[in-house]
């Protein structure tokens, strides 16, 4: 029964999700394993939707940011900076009643609250990884060529 209640979508920068998820009324759990090398980590890990309704998980200024937009309003959780060196895992959630959380290596680093789960399909439906090239419709408050 778990398969009927839970959907998983592996995200690869080189291979987009063929059938993007309809997140309407569904909890969202994003998980990623990241590796910090000599260069600073920066860019979009995953984004779906637009600047009115959508979500984005991204890294900027050595901080992990989980951003949800609903009705044009922004709800965000930001890590305090100084991301771990080497490989680490992150998890961002939007749960029932709009409860948001952000974890690094299994430790909660922040919580927040959006109004609710998404009540309609996100547009554009495609999930972007590595960049959010939706021009003026991009979810996050980052530049157009933010990668």
PDB file of C-alpha atoms in Angstrom:
ATOM      1  CA  UNK A   1       0.000   0.000   0.000  1.00  0.00           C
ATOM      2  CA  UNK A   2       2.898   2.389   0.588  1.00  0.00           C
ATOM      3  CA  UNK A   3       3.420   2.724  -3.170  1.00  0.00           C
ATOM      4  CA  UNK A   4      -0.108   4.035  -3.541  1.00  0.00           C
ATOM      5  CA  UNK A   5       0.390   6.655  -0.855  1.00  0.00           C
ATOM      6  CA  UNK A   6       3.926   7.813  -1.583  1.00  0.00           C
ATOM      7  CA  UNK A   7       5.553   8.847  -4.842  1.00  0.00           C
ATOM      8  CA  UNK A   8       9.289   9.247  -5.462  1.00  0.00           C
ATOM      9  CA  UNK A   9      10.871  11.173  -8.323  1.00  0.00           C
ATOM     10  CA  UNK A  10      14.650  10.928  -8.754  1.00  0.00           C
ATOM     11  CA  UNK A  11      16.023  14.212 -10.093  1.00  0.00           C
ATOM     12  CA  UNK A  12      19.065  14.279 -12.349  1.00  0.00           C
ATOM     13  CA  UNK A  13      20.472  17.471 -13.878  1.00  0.00           C
ATOM     14  CA  UNK A  14      20.922  15.754 -17.231  1.00  0.00           C
ATOM     15  CA  UNK A  15      17.605  13.897 -17.352  1.00  0.00           C
ATOM     16  CA  UNK A  16      14.411  15.765 -16.426  1.00  0.00           C
ATOM     17  CA  UNK A  17      11.476  14.010 -14.802  1.00  0.00           C
ATOM     18  CA  UNK A  18       9.356  12.698 -17.665  1.00  0.00           C
ATOM     19  CA  UNK A  19       6.052  13.041 -15.785  1.00  0.00           C
ATOM     20  CA  UNK A  20       6.388  15.807 -13.177  1.00  0.00           C
ATOM     21  CA  UNK A  21       4.480  15.382  -9.930  1.00  0.00           C
ATOM     22  CA  UNK A  22       1.160  17.079  -9.344  1.00  0.00           C
ATOM     23  CA  UNK A  23       1.800  18.333  -5.807  1.00  0.00           C
ATOM     24  CA  UNK A  24      -1.784  19.513  -5.277  1.00  0.00           C
ATOM     25  CA  UNK A  25      -2.820  18.499  -1.741  1.00  0.00           C
ATOM     26  CA  UNK A  26       0.379  16.465  -1.248  1.00  0.00           C
ATOM     27  CA  UNK A  27       3.191  16.777   1.253  1.00  0.00           C
ATOM     28  CA  UNK A  28       6.562  17.540  -0.340  1.00  0.00           C
ATOM     29  CA  UNK A  29       9.811  15.999   0.887  1.00  0.00           C
ATOM     30  CA  UNK A  30      12.979  16.874  -1.028  1.00  0.00           C
ATOM     31  CA  UNK A  31      16.141  14.928  -0.215  1.00  0.00           C
ATOM     32  CA  UNK A  32      19.585  15.505  -1.705  1.00  0.00           C
ATOM     33  CA  UNK A  33      23.154  14.457  -1.116  1.00  0.00           C
ATOM     34  CA  UNK A  34      25.606  17.247  -1.872  1.00  0.00           C
ATOM     35  CA  UNK A  35      29.387  17.330  -2.036  1.00  0.00           C
ATOM     36  CA  UNK A  36      31.365  20.447  -1.369  1.00  0.00           C
ATOM     37  CA  UNK A  37      34.592  20.606  -3.339  1.00  0.00           C
ATOM     38  CA  UNK A  38      37.166  23.383  -3.658  1.00  0.00           C
ATOM     39  CA  UNK A  39      34.625  25.737  -5.213  1.00  0.00           C
ATOM     40  CA  UNK A  40      31.749  27.285  -3.306  1.00  0.00           C
ATOM     41  CA  UNK A  41      28.402  25.497  -3.630  1.00  0.00           C
ATOM     42  CA  UNK A  42      25.842  27.728  -5.294  1.00  0.00           C
ATOM     43  CA  UNK A  43      22.669  27.235  -7.325  1.00  0.00           C
ATOM     44  CA  UNK A  44      19.272  25.611  -7.561  1.00  0.00           C
ATOM     45  CA  UNK A  45      18.914  22.062  -6.273  1.00  0.00           C
ATOM     46  CA  UNK A  46      15.236  21.746  -7.250  1.00  0.00           C
ATOM     47  CA  UNK A  47      12.432  24.127  -8.220  1.00  0.00           C
ATOM     48  CA  UNK A  48       8.874  23.704  -9.461  1.00  0.00           C
ATOM     49  CA  UNK A  49       6.192  26.278 -10.198  1.00  0.00           C
ATOM     50  CA  UNK A  50       6.510  30.033 -10.600  1.00  0.00           C
ATOM     51  CA  UNK A  51       6.835  33.262  -8.644  1.00  0.00           C
ATOM     52  CA  UNK A  52       3.225  33.050  -7.404  1.00  0.00           C
ATOM     53  CA  UNK A  53       2.948  29.354  -6.516  1.00  0.00           C
ATOM     54  CA  UNK A  54       6.009  27.144  -6.301  1.00  0.00           C
ATOM     55  CA  UNK A  55       8.963  25.937  -4.288  1.00  0.00           C
ATOM     56  CA  UNK A  56      12.739  26.089  -4.588  1.00  0.00           C
ATOM     57  CA  UNK A  57      15.606  24.555  -2.651  1.00  0.00           C
ATOM     58  CA  UNK A  58      18.859  26.351  -3.393  1.00  0.00           C
ATOM     59  CA  UNK A  59      22.264  27.414  -2.058  1.00  0.00           C
ATOM     60  CA  UNK A  60      23.484  30.994  -1.992  1.00  0.00           C
ATOM     61  CA  UNK A  61      26.201  32.697   0.103  1.00  0.00           C
ATOM     62  CA  UNK A  62      27.162  29.362   1.701  1.00  0.00           C
ATOM     63  CA  UNK A  63      23.604  28.948   3.065  1.00  0.00           C
ATOM     64  CA  UNK A  64      20.883  26.444   2.205  1.00  0.00           C
ATOM     65  CA  UNK A  65      17.506  28.072   1.494  1.00  0.00           C
ATOM     66  CA  UNK A  66      14.077  26.398   1.330  1.00  0.00           C
ATOM     67  CA  UNK A  67      11.547  28.742  -0.237  1.00  0.00           C
ATOM     68  CA  UNK A  68       7.821  28.268  -0.785  1.00  0.00           C
ATOM     69  CA  UNK A  69       5.636  30.783  -2.639  1.00  0.00           C
ATOM     70  CA  UNK A  70       1.882  30.831  -2.263  1.00  0.00           C
ATOM     71  CA  UNK A  71      -0.274  33.640  -3.591  1.00  0.00           C
ATOM     72  CA  UNK A  72       2.891  35.599  -4.395  1.00  0.00           C
ATOM     73  CA  UNK A  73       3.955  35.564  -0.718  1.00  0.00           C
ATOM     74  CA  UNK A  74       7.322  34.069   0.182  1.00  0.00           C
ATOM     75  CA  UNK A  75       7.902  31.687   3.084  1.00  0.00           C
ATOM     76  CA  UNK A  76      11.511  30.676   3.684  1.00  0.00           C
ATOM     77  CA  UNK A  77      13.915  28.881   5.938  1.00  0.00           C
ATOM     78  CA  UNK A  78      17.605  29.727   5.685  1.00  0.00           C
ATOM     79  CA  UNK A  79      20.503  27.872   7.261  1.00  0.00           C
ATOM     80  CA  UNK A  80      22.941  29.977   9.261  1.00  0.00           C
ATOM     81  CA  UNK A  81      25.657  29.583   6.607  1.00  0.00           C
ATOM     82  CA  UNK A  82      28.930  27.675   6.823  1.00  0.00           C
ATOM     83  CA  UNK A  83      27.676  24.505   5.120  1.00  0.00           C
ATOM     84  CA  UNK A  84      29.514  21.292   6.012  1.00  0.00           C
ATOM     85  CA  UNK A  85      32.678  20.450   4.124  1.00  0.00           C
ATOM     86  CA  UNK A  86      32.714  17.257   2.106  1.00  0.00           C
ATOM     87  CA  UNK A  87      29.547  15.278   1.483  1.00  0.00           C
ATOM     88  CA  UNK A  88      26.324  16.006   3.393  1.00  0.00           C
ATOM     89  CA  UNK A  89      22.594  15.338   3.099  1.00  0.00           C
ATOM     90  CA  UNK A  90      19.754  17.843   3.100  1.00  0.00           C
ATOM     91  CA  UNK A  91      16.017  17.477   3.481  1.00  0.00           C
ATOM     92  CA  UNK A  92      13.356  20.139   2.952  1.00  0.00           C
ATOM     93  CA  UNK A  93       9.683  19.538   3.680  1.00  0.00           C
ATOM     94  CA  UNK A  94       6.287  21.128   3.239  1.00  0.00           C
ATOM     95  CA  UNK A  95       3.888  19.089   5.348  1.00  0.00           C
ATOM     96  CA  UNK A  96       0.227  19.130   6.334  1.00  0.00           C
ATOM     97  CA  UNK A  97      -1.084  22.482   7.532  1.00  0.00           C
ATOM     98  CA  UNK A  98       1.849  24.225   5.785  1.00  0.00           C
ATOM     99  CA  UNK A  99       4.531  23.194   8.278  1.00  0.00           C
ATOM    100  CA  UNK A 100       7.998  23.568   6.748  1.00  0.00           C
ATOM    101  CA  UNK A 101      11.353  22.190   7.886  1.00  0.00           C
ATOM    102  CA  UNK A 102      14.957  22.144   6.706  1.00  0.00           C
ATOM    103  CA  UNK A 103      17.560  19.572   7.800  1.00  0.00           C
ATOM    104  CA  UNK A 104      21.264  19.076   7.220  1.00  0.00           C
ATOM    105  CA  UNK A 105      22.692  15.643   8.029  1.00  0.00           C
ATOM    106  CA  UNK A 106      19.512  14.712   9.913  1.00  0.00           C
ATOM    107  CA  UNK A 107      19.619  17.765  12.192  1.00  0.00           C
ATOM    108  CA  UNK A 108      16.756  20.268  11.952  1.00  0.00           C
ATOM    109  CA  UNK A 109      18.252  23.686  11.289  1.00  0.00           C
ATOM    110  CA  UNK A 110      15.011  25.562  10.835  1.00  0.00           C
ATOM    111  CA  UNK A 111      11.238  25.410  10.727  1.00  0.00           C
ATOM    112  CA  UNK A 112       8.639  27.678   9.226  1.00  0.00           C
ATOM    113  CA  UNK A 113       5.036  27.869   8.164  1.00  0.00           C
ATOM    114  CA  UNK A 114       3.318  28.408   4.834  1.00  0.00           C
ATOM    115  CA  UNK A 115      -0.475  28.773   4.678  1.00  0.00           C
ATOM    116  CA  UNK A 116      -1.071  25.178   3.491  1.00  0.00           C
ATOM    117  CA  UNK A 117      -0.126  22.527   0.991  1.00  0.00           C
ATOM    118  CA  UNK A 118      -0.548  23.621  -2.629  1.00  0.00           C
ATOM    119  CA  UNK A 119      -4.225  23.560  -3.609  1.00  0.00           C
ATOM    120  CA  UNK A 120      -3.749  23.480  -7.387  1.00  0.00           C
ATOM    121  CA  UNK A 121      -1.186  22.069  -9.835  1.00  0.00           C
ATOM    122  CA  UNK A 122       2.004  24.096 -10.207  1.00  0.00           C
ATOM    123  CA  UNK A 123       2.712  25.809 -13.511  1.00  0.00           C
ATOM    124  CA  UNK A 124       5.093  25.179 -15.121  1.00  0.00           C
ATOM    125  CA  UNK A 125       4.861  21.629 -13.864  1.00  0.00           C
ATOM    126  CA  UNK A 126       8.396  20.634 -14.845  1.00  0.00           C
ATOM    127  CA  UNK A 127      10.863  20.220 -12.000  1.00  0.00           C
ATOM    128  CA  UNK A 128      14.088  22.115 -12.595  1.00  0.00           C
ATOM    129  CA  UNK A 129      17.418  20.993 -11.173  1.00  0.00           C
ATOM    130  CA  UNK A 130      20.685  22.886 -11.506  1.00  0.00           C
ATOM    131  CA  UNK A 131      18.952  26.087 -12.601  1.00  0.00           C
ATOM    132  CA  UNK A 132      15.560  27.777 -12.623  1.00  0.00           C
ATOM    133  CA  UNK A 133      15.463  29.178 -16.133  1.00  0.00           C
ATOM    134  CA  UNK A 134      11.889  30.440 -16.080  1.00  0.00           C
ATOM    135  CA  UNK A 135      12.957  34.097 -16.558  1.00  0.00           C
ATOM    136  CA  UNK A 136      10.565  36.440 -14.713  1.00  0.00           C
ATOM    137  CA  UNK A 137       8.544  33.419 -13.533  1.00  0.00           C
ATOM    138  CA  UNK A 138      11.367  31.768 -11.583  1.00  0.00           C
ATOM    139  CA  UNK A 139      10.377  30.693  -8.071  1.00  0.00           C
ATOM    140  CA  UNK A 140      13.299  32.052  -6.066  1.00  0.00           C
ATOM    141  CA  UNK A 141      14.572  35.580  -5.638  1.00  0.00           C
ATOM    142  CA  UNK A 142      17.764  34.771  -7.522  1.00  0.00           C
ATOM    143  CA  UNK A 143      19.072  36.081 -10.832  1.00  0.00           C
ATOM    144  CA  UNK A 144      17.980  34.626 -14.160  1.00  0.00           C
ATOM    145  CA  UNK A 145      21.274  32.821 -14.755  1.00  0.00           C
ATOM    146  CA  UNK A 146      21.614  31.542 -11.176  1.00  0.00           C
ATOM    147  CA  UNK A 147      23.096  28.024 -11.335  1.00  0.00           C
TER     148      UNK A 147
END
